[in-house]
mmCIF file of N, CA and C in Angstrom:
data_model
loop_
_atom_site.group_PDB
_atom_site.id
_atom_site.type_symbol
_atom_site.label_atom_id
_atom_site.label_comp_id
_atom_site.label_asym_id
_atom_site.label_seq_id
_atom_site.Cartn_x
_atom_site.Cartn_y
_atom_site.Cartn_z
ATOM 1 N N MET A 28 26.228 48.477 -36.572
ATOM 2 C CA MET A 28 25.359 49.075 -35.586
ATOM 3 C C MET A 28 25.918 48.815 -34.197
ATOM 4 N N ASP A 29 25.875 49.786 -33.343
ATOM 5 C CA ASP A 29 26.419 49.661 -31.995
ATOM 6 C C ASP A 29 25.347 49.151 -31.048
ATOM 7 N N ALA A 30 25.692 48.120 -30.276
ATOM 8 C CA ALA A 30 24.714 47.519 -29.360
ATOM 9 C C ALA A 30 24.353 48.461 -28.223
ATOM 10 N N ARG A 31 25.234 49.415 -27.929
ATOM 11 C CA ARG A 31 24.934 50.330 -26.826
ATOM 12 C C ARG A 31 23.913 51.392 -27.215
ATOM 13 N N THR A 32 23.786 51.673 -28.507
ATOM 14 C CA THR A 32 22.841 52.710 -28.925
ATOM 15 C C THR A 32 21.489 52.145 -29.320
ATOM 16 N N THR A 33 21.453 50.894 -29.775
ATOM 17 C CA THR A 33 20.183 50.279 -30.146
ATOM 18 C C THR A 33 19.983 49.019 -29.321
ATOM 19 N N PRO A 34 19.103 49.063 -28.336
ATOM 20 C CA PRO A 34 18.907 47.876 -27.506
ATOM 21 C C PRO A 34 18.267 46.751 -28.301
ATOM 22 N N ALA A 35 18.677 45.542 -27.978
ATOM 23 C CA ALA A 35 18.122 44.369 -28.647
ATOM 24 C C ALA A 35 16.684 44.162 -28.199
ATOM 25 N N PRO A 36 15.843 43.606 -29.069
ATOM 26 C CA PRO A 36 14.461 43.346 -28.646
ATOM 27 C C PRO A 36 14.427 42.270 -27.568
ATOM 28 N N ILE A 37 13.567 42.477 -26.594
ATOM 29 C CA ILE A 37 13.434 41.535 -25.490
ATOM 30 C C ILE A 37 12.334 40.558 -25.869
ATOM 31 N N ILE A 38 12.682 39.292 -25.996
ATOM 32 C CA ILE A 38 11.708 38.307 -26.434
ATOM 33 C C ILE A 38 11.296 37.404 -25.290
ATOM 34 N N ASN A 39 12.250 36.805 -24.632
ATOM 35 C CA ASN A 39 11.940 35.819 -23.606
ATOM 36 C C ASN A 39 11.961 36.381 -22.197
ATOM 37 N N LEU A 40 11.996 37.682 -22.048
ATOM 38 C CA LEU A 40 11.997 38.299 -20.728
ATOM 39 C C LEU A 40 10.870 39.320 -20.642
ATOM 40 N N PRO A 41 9.617 38.853 -20.536
ATOM 41 C CA PRO A 41 8.502 39.799 -20.565
ATOM 42 C C PRO A 41 8.509 40.781 -19.402
ATOM 43 N N HIS A 42 9.157 40.436 -18.282
ATOM 44 C CA HIS A 42 9.192 41.371 -17.164
ATOM 45 C C HIS A 42 10.099 42.563 -17.459
ATOM 46 N N LEU A 43 10.892 42.499 -18.519
ATOM 47 C CA LEU A 43 11.748 43.619 -18.895
ATOM 48 C C LEU A 43 11.157 44.470 -20.017
ATOM 49 N N LEU A 44 9.958 44.126 -20.482
ATOM 50 C CA LEU A 44 9.318 44.905 -21.536
ATOM 51 C C LEU A 44 8.851 46.245 -20.994
ATOM 52 N N GLY A 45 8.877 47.250 -21.843
ATOM 53 C CA GLY A 45 8.344 48.545 -21.478
ATOM 54 C C GLY A 45 6.821 48.529 -21.513
ATOM 55 N N LEU A 46 6.209 49.581 -20.990
ATOM 56 C CA LEU A 46 4.751 49.651 -20.937
ATOM 57 C C LEU A 46 4.147 49.619 -22.341
ATOM 58 N N ARG A 47 4.729 50.377 -23.284
ATOM 59 C CA ARG A 47 4.203 50.376 -24.652
ATOM 60 C C ARG A 47 4.337 49.003 -25.294
ATOM 61 N N GLN A 48 5.442 48.304 -25.018
ATOM 62 C CA GLN A 48 5.625 46.970 -25.585
ATOM 63 C C GLN A 48 4.618 45.991 -24.998
ATOM 64 N N ARG A 49 4.353 46.099 -23.699
ATOM 65 C CA ARG A 49 3.371 45.211 -23.067
ATOM 66 C C ARG A 49 1.977 45.447 -23.627
ATOM 67 N N ILE A 50 1.599 46.718 -23.738
ATOM 68 C CA ILE A 50 0.272 47.045 -24.262
ATOM 69 C C ILE A 50 0.160 46.598 -25.720
ATOM 70 N N GLY A 51 1.216 46.818 -26.503
ATOM 71 C CA GLY A 51 1.203 46.384 -27.898
ATOM 72 C C GLY A 51 1.075 44.873 -28.023
ATOM 73 N N ALA A 52 1.807 44.136 -27.198
ATOM 74 C CA ALA A 52 1.719 42.671 -27.235
ATOM 75 C C ALA A 52 0.338 42.208 -26.802
ATOM 76 N N LEU A 53 -0.232 42.863 -25.793
ATOM 77 C CA LEU A 53 -1.568 42.504 -25.324
ATOM 78 C C LEU A 53 -2.609 42.757 -26.411
ATOM 79 N N LEU A 54 -2.555 43.933 -27.044
ATOM 80 C CA LEU A 54 -3.523 44.246 -28.095
ATOM 81 C C LEU A 54 -3.371 43.311 -29.295
ATOM 82 N N PHE A 55 -2.134 42.982 -29.658
ATOM 83 C CA PHE A 55 -1.915 42.060 -30.775
ATOM 84 C C PHE A 55 -2.467 40.675 -30.455
ATOM 85 N N SER A 56 -2.224 40.185 -29.246
ATOM 86 C CA SER A 56 -2.733 38.853 -28.894
ATOM 87 C C SER A 56 -4.257 38.858 -28.813
ATOM 88 N N LEU A 57 -4.855 39.940 -28.299
ATOM 89 C CA LEU A 57 -6.315 40.024 -28.270
ATOM 90 C C LEU A 57 -6.893 40.048 -29.685
ATOM 91 N N ALA A 58 -6.243 40.779 -30.586
ATOM 92 C CA ALA A 58 -6.720 40.821 -31.972
ATOM 93 C C ALA A 58 -6.635 39.437 -32.620
ATOM 94 N N CYS A 59 -5.556 38.716 -32.355
ATOM 95 C CA CYS A 59 -5.434 37.352 -32.912
ATOM 96 C C CYS A 59 -6.516 36.439 -32.362
ATOM 97 N N TRP A 60 -6.764 36.513 -31.053
ATOM 98 C CA TRP A 60 -7.800 35.664 -30.466
ATOM 99 C C TRP A 60 -9.182 36.038 -30.987
ATOM 100 N N LEU A 61 -9.456 37.338 -31.130
ATOM 101 C CA LEU A 61 -10.753 37.748 -31.670
ATOM 102 C C LEU A 61 -10.924 37.260 -33.104
ATOM 103 N N TYR A 62 -9.876 37.382 -33.901
ATOM 104 C CA TYR A 62 -9.938 36.909 -35.283
ATOM 105 C C TYR A 62 -10.239 35.416 -35.324
ATOM 106 N N PHE A 63 -9.708 34.680 -34.376
ATOM 107 C CA PHE A 63 -9.917 33.240 -34.336
ATOM 108 C C PHE A 63 -11.278 32.877 -33.745
ATOM 109 N N LEU A 64 -11.737 33.615 -32.725
ATOM 110 C CA LEU A 64 -12.942 33.212 -31.997
ATOM 111 C C LEU A 64 -14.242 33.800 -32.539
ATOM 112 N N ILE A 65 -14.181 34.839 -33.360
ATOM 113 C CA ILE A 65 -15.419 35.430 -33.878
ATOM 114 C C ILE A 65 -16.235 34.412 -34.683
ATOM 115 N N PRO A 66 -15.633 33.620 -35.590
ATOM 116 C CA PRO A 66 -16.453 32.607 -36.284
ATOM 117 C C PRO A 66 -17.053 31.580 -35.324
ATOM 118 N N VAL A 67 -16.332 31.228 -34.283
ATOM 119 C CA VAL A 67 -16.864 30.276 -33.297
ATOM 120 C C VAL A 67 -18.063 30.886 -32.573
ATOM 121 N N ALA A 68 -17.967 32.161 -32.195
ATOM 122 C CA ALA A 68 -19.081 32.829 -31.516
ATOM 123 C C ALA A 68 -20.281 32.972 -32.453
ATOM 124 N N ILE A 69 -20.028 33.278 -33.718
ATOM 125 C CA ILE A 69 -21.130 33.397 -34.683
ATOM 126 C C ILE A 69 -21.837 32.062 -34.842
ATOM 127 N N LEU A 70 -21.068 30.986 -34.963
ATOM 128 C CA LEU A 70 -21.675 29.666 -35.098
ATOM 129 C C LEU A 70 -22.472 29.303 -33.849
ATOM 130 N N GLY A 71 -21.910 29.605 -32.677
ATOM 131 C CA GLY A 71 -22.640 29.322 -31.435
ATOM 132 C C GLY A 71 -23.939 30.095 -31.350
ATOM 133 N N GLY A 72 -23.908 31.362 -31.737
ATOM 134 C CA GLY A 72 -25.133 32.155 -31.733
ATOM 135 C C GLY A 72 -26.138 31.672 -32.754
ATOM 136 N N TRP A 73 -25.643 31.244 -33.903
ATOM 137 C CA TRP A 73 -26.531 30.717 -34.932
ATOM 138 C C TRP A 73 -27.195 29.428 -34.452
ATOM 139 N N LEU A 74 -26.409 28.547 -33.825
ATOM 140 C CA LEU A 74 -26.976 27.306 -33.305
ATOM 141 C C LEU A 74 -27.935 27.564 -32.145
ATOM 142 N N ALA A 75 -27.710 28.653 -31.400
ATOM 143 C CA ALA A 75 -28.605 29.004 -30.296
ATOM 144 C C ALA A 75 -29.877 29.681 -30.789
ATOM 145 N N GLY A 76 -29.917 30.073 -32.059
ATOM 146 C CA GLY A 76 -31.135 30.626 -32.625
ATOM 147 C C GLY A 76 -31.189 32.136 -32.680
ATOM 148 N N PHE A 77 -30.067 32.821 -32.507
ATOM 149 C CA PHE A 77 -30.075 34.278 -32.619
ATOM 150 C C PHE A 77 -30.190 34.662 -34.087
ATOM 151 N N ARG A 78 -31.216 35.449 -34.402
ATOM 152 C CA ARG A 78 -31.528 35.784 -35.791
ATOM 153 C C ARG A 78 -30.405 36.594 -36.444
ATOM 154 N N GLN A 79 -29.855 37.563 -35.715
ATOM 155 C CA GLN A 79 -28.802 38.406 -36.281
ATOM 156 C C GLN A 79 -27.570 37.579 -36.657
ATOM 157 N N LEU A 80 -27.229 36.605 -35.820
ATOM 158 C CA LEU A 80 -26.068 35.771 -36.120
ATOM 159 C C LEU A 80 -26.368 34.787 -37.246
ATOM 160 N N ALA A 81 -27.627 34.399 -37.400
ATOM 161 C CA ALA A 81 -28.000 33.566 -38.545
ATOM 162 C C ALA A 81 -27.804 34.351 -39.839
ATOM 163 N N ASN A 82 -28.149 35.636 -39.820
ATOM 164 C CA ASN A 82 -27.909 36.490 -40.990
ATOM 165 C C ASN A 82 -26.410 36.622 -41.264
ATOM 166 N N GLU A 83 -25.619 36.633 -40.209
ATOM 167 C CA GLU A 83 -24.164 36.719 -40.366
ATOM 168 C C GLU A 83 -23.613 35.469 -41.052
ATOM 169 N N VAL A 84 -24.171 34.316 -40.723
ATOM 170 C CA VAL A 84 -23.752 33.069 -41.373
ATOM 171 C C VAL A 84 -24.053 33.145 -42.864
ATOM 172 N N VAL A 85 -25.211 33.670 -43.217
ATOM 173 C CA VAL A 85 -25.567 33.817 -44.629
ATOM 174 C C VAL A 85 -24.619 34.808 -45.300
ATOM 175 N N ALA A 86 -24.288 35.907 -44.607
ATOM 176 C CA ALA A 86 -23.399 36.919 -45.181
ATOM 177 C C ALA A 86 -21.985 36.383 -45.383
ATOM 178 N N LEU A 87 -21.581 35.431 -44.570
ATOM 179 C CA LEU A 87 -20.238 34.862 -44.700
ATOM 180 C C LEU A 87 -20.147 33.795 -45.790
ATOM 181 N N GLY A 88 -21.221 33.532 -46.489
ATOM 182 C CA GLY A 88 -21.161 32.579 -47.589
ATOM 183 C C GLY A 88 -21.988 31.341 -47.375
ATOM 184 N N GLY A 89 -22.809 31.329 -46.366
ATOM 185 C CA GLY A 89 -23.682 30.185 -46.146
ATOM 186 C C GLY A 89 -23.051 29.122 -45.268
ATOM 187 N N TRP A 90 -23.848 28.066 -45.091
ATOM 188 C CA TRP A 90 -23.461 27.005 -44.165
ATOM 189 C C TRP A 90 -22.209 26.266 -44.632
ATOM 190 N N LYS A 91 -22.096 25.984 -45.927
ATOM 191 C CA LYS A 91 -20.946 25.220 -46.427
ATOM 192 C C LYS A 91 -19.640 25.991 -46.221
ATOM 193 N N ARG A 92 -19.665 27.257 -46.555
ATOM 194 C CA ARG A 92 -18.460 28.089 -46.365
ATOM 195 C C ARG A 92 -18.128 28.189 -44.886
ATOM 196 N N PHE A 93 -19.147 28.365 -44.071
ATOM 197 C CA PHE A 93 -18.918 28.489 -42.638
ATOM 198 C C PHE A 93 -18.399 27.173 -42.061
ATOM 199 N N GLN A 94 -18.924 26.065 -42.553
ATOM 200 C CA GLN A 94 -18.448 24.759 -42.093
ATOM 201 C C GLN A 94 -16.981 24.568 -42.483
ATOM 202 N N TYR A 95 -16.614 25.020 -43.669
ATOM 203 C CA TYR A 95 -15.220 24.938 -44.105
ATOM 204 C C TYR A 95 -14.316 25.752 -43.173
ATOM 205 N N LEU A 96 -14.753 26.969 -42.823
ATOM 206 C CA LEU A 96 -13.970 27.802 -41.908
ATOM 207 C C LEU A 96 -13.839 27.150 -40.534
ATOM 208 N N MET A 97 -14.916 26.536 -40.063
ATOM 209 C CA MET A 97 -14.864 25.874 -38.758
ATOM 210 C C MET A 97 -13.953 24.650 -38.811
ATOM 211 N N ASP A 98 -13.972 23.926 -39.922
ATOM 212 C CA ASP A 98 -13.058 22.788 -40.072
ATOM 213 C C ASP A 98 -11.605 23.255 -40.046
ATOM 214 N N MET A 99 -11.338 24.351 -40.736
ATOM 215 C CA MET A 99 -9.977 24.895 -40.716
ATOM 216 C C MET A 99 -9.579 25.311 -39.308
ATOM 217 N N SER A 100 -10.505 25.934 -38.571
ATOM 218 C CA SER A 100 -10.212 26.332 -37.190
ATOM 219 C C SER A 100 -9.937 25.111 -36.328
ATOM 220 N N GLY A 101 -10.733 24.077 -36.483
ATOM 221 C CA GLY A 101 -10.520 22.853 -35.707
ATOM 222 C C GLY A 101 -9.194 22.194 -36.030
ATOM 223 N N HIS A 102 -8.860 22.138 -37.322
ATOM 224 C CA HIS A 102 -7.574 21.554 -37.706
ATOM 225 C C HIS A 102 -6.410 22.388 -37.174
ATOM 226 N N THR A 103 -6.569 23.708 -37.182
ATOM 227 C CA THR A 103 -5.521 24.572 -36.641
ATOM 228 C C THR A 103 -5.307 24.294 -35.163
ATOM 229 N N ILE A 104 -6.399 24.162 -34.418
ATOM 230 C CA ILE A 104 -6.287 23.862 -32.986
ATOM 231 C C ILE A 104 -5.608 22.514 -32.777
ATOM 232 N N LEU A 105 -5.996 21.516 -33.554
ATOM 233 C CA LEU A 105 -5.385 20.189 -33.409
ATOM 234 C C LEU A 105 -3.897 20.211 -33.736
ATOM 235 N N ILE A 106 -3.516 20.942 -34.765
ATOM 236 C CA ILE A 106 -2.097 21.036 -35.124
ATOM 237 C C ILE A 106 -1.320 21.740 -34.025
ATOM 238 N N LEU A 107 -1.875 22.828 -33.486
ATOM 239 C CA LEU A 107 -1.199 23.533 -32.395
ATOM 240 C C LEU A 107 -1.075 22.658 -31.159
ATOM 241 N N LEU A 108 -2.127 21.925 -30.821
ATOM 242 C CA LEU A 108 -2.063 21.029 -29.667
ATOM 243 C C LEU A 108 -1.045 19.913 -29.886
ATOM 244 N N ALA A 109 -1.007 19.357 -31.089
ATOM 245 C CA ALA A 109 -0.033 18.302 -31.379
ATOM 246 C C ALA A 109 1.397 18.841 -31.297
ATOM 247 N N ALA A 110 1.627 20.024 -31.851
ATOM 248 C CA ALA A 110 2.966 20.617 -31.780
ATOM 249 C C ALA A 110 3.359 20.892 -30.336
ATOM 250 N N TRP A 111 2.413 21.403 -29.550
ATOM 251 C CA TRP A 111 2.687 21.668 -28.136
ATOM 252 C C TRP A 111 2.989 20.372 -27.392
ATOM 253 N N LEU A 112 2.232 19.319 -27.679
ATOM 254 C CA LEU A 112 2.454 18.034 -27.022
ATOM 255 C C LEU A 112 3.816 17.451 -27.401
ATOM 256 N N VAL A 113 4.177 17.508 -28.680
ATOM 257 C CA VAL A 113 5.483 17.011 -29.116
ATOM 258 C C VAL A 113 6.603 17.796 -28.445
ATOM 259 N N TRP A 114 6.456 19.117 -28.383
ATOM 260 C CA TRP A 114 7.479 19.954 -27.752
ATOM 261 C C TRP A 114 7.598 19.634 -26.262
ATOM 262 N N THR A 115 6.475 19.438 -25.590
ATOM 263 C CA THR A 115 6.496 19.116 -24.165
ATOM 264 C C THR A 115 7.168 17.773 -23.919
ATOM 265 N N VAL A 116 6.822 16.770 -24.706
ATOM 266 C CA VAL A 116 7.446 15.447 -24.548
ATOM 267 C C VAL A 116 8.936 15.531 -24.861
ATOM 268 N N PHE A 117 9.300 16.277 -25.885
ATOM 269 C CA PHE A 117 10.709 16.451 -26.232
ATOM 270 C C PHE A 117 11.481 17.059 -25.065
ATOM 271 N N LEU A 118 10.915 18.083 -24.431
ATOM 272 C CA LEU A 118 11.600 18.712 -23.298
ATOM 273 C C LEU A 118 11.658 17.793 -22.087
ATOM 274 N N LEU A 119 10.624 16.980 -21.889
ATOM 275 C CA LEU A 119 10.637 16.052 -20.761
ATOM 276 C C LEU A 119 11.676 14.951 -20.948
ATOM 277 N N LEU A 120 11.945 14.563 -22.186
ATOM 278 C CA LEU A 120 12.910 13.500 -22.451
ATOM 279 C C LEU A 120 14.356 13.987 -22.440
ATOM 280 N N GLN A 121 14.552 15.291 -22.441
ATOM 281 C CA GLN A 121 15.907 15.822 -22.391
ATOM 282 C C GLN A 121 16.500 15.581 -21.009
ATOM 283 N N PRO A 122 17.771 15.218 -20.943
ATOM 284 C CA PRO A 122 18.375 15.030 -19.618
ATOM 285 C C PRO A 122 18.493 16.370 -18.897
ATOM 286 N N ALA A 123 18.218 16.317 -17.617
ATOM 287 C CA ALA A 123 18.303 17.539 -16.819
ATOM 288 C C ALA A 123 19.770 17.913 -16.635
ATOM 289 N N THR A 124 20.073 19.157 -16.892
ATOM 290 C CA THR A 124 21.441 19.628 -16.702
ATOM 291 C C THR A 124 21.477 20.466 -15.439
ATOM 292 N N LYS A 125 22.254 20.002 -14.495
ATOM 293 C CA LYS A 125 22.401 20.749 -13.251
ATOM 294 C C LYS A 125 23.767 21.415 -13.254
ATOM 295 N N LYS A 126 23.760 22.685 -12.987
ATOM 296 C CA LYS A 126 25.014 23.413 -12.947
ATOM 297 C C LYS A 126 25.691 23.173 -11.604
ATOM 298 N N ALA A 127 26.982 23.005 -11.669
ATOM 299 C CA ALA A 127 27.744 22.841 -10.433
ATOM 300 C C ALA A 127 27.809 24.189 -9.726
ATOM 301 N N PRO A 128 27.718 24.183 -8.407
ATOM 302 C CA PRO A 128 27.801 25.461 -7.702
ATOM 303 C C PRO A 128 29.178 26.093 -7.886
ATOM 304 N N ALA A 129 29.180 27.396 -7.934
ATOM 305 C CA ALA A 129 30.442 28.116 -8.096
ATOM 306 C C ALA A 129 31.302 27.914 -6.849
ATOM 307 N N PRO A 130 32.596 27.786 -7.040
ATOM 308 C CA PRO A 130 33.451 27.595 -5.866
ATOM 309 C C PRO A 130 33.466 28.852 -5.001
ATOM 310 N N MET A 131 33.614 28.639 -3.710
ATOM 311 C CA MET A 131 33.672 29.762 -2.773
ATOM 312 C C MET A 131 34.985 30.520 -2.973
ATOM 313 N N VAL A 132 34.910 31.822 -2.884
ATOM 314 C CA VAL A 132 36.088 32.666 -3.037
ATOM 315 C C VAL A 132 36.456 33.195 -1.661
ATOM 316 N N ASP A 133 37.715 33.044 -1.300
ATOM 317 C CA ASP A 133 38.133 33.563 0.008
ATOM 318 C C ASP A 133 38.407 35.059 -0.096
ATOM 319 N N ASP A 134 38.556 35.698 1.054
ATOM 320 C CA ASP A 134 38.719 37.156 1.094
ATOM 321 C C ASP A 134 39.990 37.614 0.391
ATOM 322 N N THR A 135 41.045 36.827 0.473
ATOM 323 C CA THR A 135 42.301 37.221 -0.162
ATOM 324 C C THR A 135 42.150 37.274 -1.683
ATOM 325 N N ALA A 136 41.515 36.254 -2.269
ATOM 326 C CA ALA A 136 41.314 36.234 -3.723
ATOM 327 C C ALA A 136 40.361 37.342 -4.158
ATOM 328 N N LEU A 137 39.338 37.613 -3.346
ATOM 329 C CA LEU A 137 38.393 38.680 -3.674
ATOM 330 C C LEU A 137 39.077 40.042 -3.630
ATOM 331 N N ALA A 138 39.883 40.267 -2.606
ATOM 332 C CA ALA A 138 40.615 41.533 -2.502
ATOM 333 C C ALA A 138 41.603 41.674 -3.652
ATOM 334 N N GLN A 139 42.249 40.582 -4.036
ATOM 335 C CA GLN A 139 43.194 40.624 -5.144
ATOM 336 C C GLN A 139 42.474 40.931 -6.459
ATOM 337 N N PHE A 140 41.278 40.369 -6.667
ATOM 338 C CA PHE A 140 40.519 40.628 -7.886
ATOM 339 C C PHE A 140 40.161 42.103 -8.004
ATOM 340 N N PHE A 141 39.711 42.698 -6.901
ATOM 341 C CA PHE A 141 39.327 44.109 -6.925
ATOM 342 C C PHE A 141 40.528 45.036 -6.788
ATOM 343 N N GLY A 142 41.693 44.485 -6.531
ATOM 344 C CA GLY A 142 42.893 45.308 -6.438
ATOM 345 C C GLY A 142 42.932 46.167 -5.195
ATOM 346 N N VAL A 143 42.398 45.672 -4.109
ATOM 347 C CA VAL A 143 42.414 46.402 -2.840
ATOM 348 C C VAL A 143 43.045 45.506 -1.785
ATOM 349 N N SER A 144 43.374 46.103 -0.677
ATOM 350 C CA SER A 144 43.931 45.318 0.425
ATOM 351 C C SER A 144 42.799 44.611 1.165
ATOM 352 N N PRO A 145 43.107 43.527 1.870
ATOM 353 C CA PRO A 145 42.065 42.853 2.650
ATOM 354 C C PRO A 145 41.418 43.769 3.695
ATOM 355 N N GLN A 146 42.172 44.759 4.208
ATOM 356 C CA GLN A 146 41.597 45.706 5.169
ATOM 357 C C GLN A 146 40.544 46.590 4.488
ATOM 358 N N THR A 147 40.836 47.038 3.265
ATOM 359 C CA THR A 147 39.860 47.847 2.525
ATOM 360 C C THR A 147 38.623 47.023 2.199
ATOM 361 N N LEU A 148 38.823 45.756 1.868
ATOM 362 C CA LEU A 148 37.691 44.873 1.596
ATOM 363 C C LEU A 148 36.818 44.717 2.834
ATOM 364 N N ALA A 149 37.450 44.540 3.991
ATOM 365 C CA ALA A 149 36.690 44.435 5.242
ATOM 366 C C ALA A 149 35.949 45.737 5.525
ATOM 367 N N GLU A 150 36.589 46.874 5.241
ATOM 368 C CA GLU A 150 35.936 48.177 5.434
ATOM 369 C C GLU A 150 34.736 48.327 4.492
ATOM 370 N N CYS A 151 34.883 47.841 3.256
ATOM 371 C CA CYS A 151 33.779 47.913 2.289
ATOM 372 C C CYS A 151 32.603 47.046 2.724
ATOM 373 N N ARG A 152 32.880 45.927 3.361
ATOM 374 C CA ARG A 152 31.799 45.067 3.841
ATOM 375 C C ARG A 152 31.049 45.701 4.999
ATOM 376 N N GLU A 153 31.721 46.504 5.780
ATOM 377 C CA GLU A 153 31.098 47.119 6.954
ATOM 378 C C GLU A 153 30.311 48.383 6.618
ATOM 379 N N CYS A 154 30.635 49.037 5.515
ATOM 380 C CA CYS A 154 29.972 50.309 5.209
ATOM 381 C C CYS A 154 28.563 50.065 4.670
ATOM 382 N N GLN A 155 27.712 51.079 4.802
ATOM 383 C CA GLN A 155 26.334 50.977 4.318
ATOM 384 C C GLN A 155 26.215 51.373 2.852
ATOM 385 N N VAL A 156 27.112 52.225 2.389
ATOM 386 C CA VAL A 156 27.094 52.671 0.998
ATOM 387 C C VAL A 156 28.446 52.340 0.385
ATOM 388 N N LEU A 157 28.410 51.638 -0.745
ATOM 389 C CA LEU A 157 29.638 51.272 -1.443
ATOM 390 C C LEU A 157 29.478 51.671 -2.905
ATOM 391 N N THR A 158 30.432 52.416 -3.412
ATOM 392 C CA THR A 158 30.400 52.836 -4.808
ATOM 393 C C THR A 158 31.444 52.041 -5.578
ATOM 394 N N ILE A 159 31.011 51.404 -6.650
ATOM 395 C CA ILE A 159 31.917 50.659 -7.519
ATOM 396 C C ILE A 159 31.966 51.400 -8.847
ATOM 397 N N HIS A 160 33.151 51.802 -9.250
ATOM 398 C CA HIS A 160 33.329 52.554 -10.492
ATOM 399 C C HIS A 160 33.720 51.603 -11.615
ATOM 400 N N PHE A 161 33.109 51.816 -12.787
ATOM 401 C CA PHE A 161 33.391 51.017 -13.980
ATOM 402 C C PHE A 161 33.816 51.944 -15.105
ATOM 403 N N ASP A 162 34.548 51.403 -16.075
ATOM 404 C CA ASP A 162 34.881 52.195 -17.254
ATOM 405 C C ASP A 162 33.793 52.008 -18.313
ATOM 406 N N ASP A 163 33.993 52.575 -19.486
ATOM 407 C CA ASP A 163 32.969 52.535 -20.534
ATOM 408 C C ASP A 163 32.682 51.128 -21.046
ATOM 409 N N ASP A 164 33.650 50.236 -20.927
ATOM 410 C CA ASP A 164 33.462 48.865 -21.402
ATOM 411 C C ASP A 164 32.889 47.947 -20.338
ATOM 412 N N GLY A 165 32.607 48.468 -19.155
ATOM 413 C CA GLY A 165 32.027 47.663 -18.087
ATOM 414 C C GLY A 165 33.054 46.983 -17.210
ATOM 415 N N ALA A 166 34.321 47.290 -17.395
ATOM 416 C CA ALA A 166 35.367 46.700 -16.556
ATOM 417 C C ALA A 166 35.459 47.481 -15.247
ATOM 418 N N TYR A 167 35.791 46.770 -14.182
ATOM 419 C CA TYR A 167 35.894 47.372 -12.854
ATOM 420 C C TYR A 167 37.050 48.365 -12.815
ATOM 421 N N ARG A 168 36.828 49.522 -12.158
ATOM 422 C CA ARG A 168 37.883 50.530 -12.011
ATOM 423 C C ARG A 168 38.365 50.637 -10.569
ATOM 424 N N LYS A 169 37.441 50.946 -9.628
ATOM 425 C CA LYS A 169 37.871 51.062 -8.229
ATOM 426 C C LYS A 169 36.675 50.954 -7.303
ATOM 427 N N LEU A 170 36.967 50.625 -6.046
ATOM 428 C CA LEU A 170 35.970 50.587 -4.973
ATOM 429 C C LEU A 170 36.096 51.851 -4.153
ATOM 430 N N GLU A 171 34.964 52.383 -3.752
ATOM 431 C CA GLU A 171 34.977 53.589 -2.921
ATOM 432 C C GLU A 171 34.001 53.384 -1.769
ATOM 433 N N PRO A 172 34.526 53.018 -0.588
ATOM 434 C CA PRO A 172 33.613 52.812 0.546
ATOM 435 C C PRO A 172 32.994 54.135 0.991
ATOM 436 N N GLY A 173 31.706 54.072 1.342
ATOM 437 C CA GLY A 173 31.009 55.262 1.833
ATOM 438 C C GLY A 173 31.099 55.347 3.340
ATOM 439 N N ARG A 174 30.200 56.087 3.913
ATOM 440 C CA ARG A 174 30.207 56.249 5.373
ATOM 441 C C ARG A 174 29.288 55.288 6.049
#
């Protein structure tokens, strides 16, 4: 499969997601939260005395079944919190890696890299529009200073 024809899925860069991907991710996360929170809301309504939600508790299998579901929800939350805490502590204990700043490039080396004379490089810096041509593989082809 060619990488140029099928873009890779964007996972860790949400600002690069398309509108459909954002809406899909939002709807999926809302559905997951609703699936998780509906039993909690039913239990809260039942404890508050709402008759309709009390009937819902009976329809879900009674108090014992509902208590089992709530225990599972609580254990799930505790496991997620513990995993998050372990991951956070693990990242805090990792040594910080600082990248060394890139060395400064002088005008002669920059002009040599682009294959132009230092005068053309100076002209390119002064112009308001600069066109850089690339080939199909993304390699630099030529500089074209504008007006």
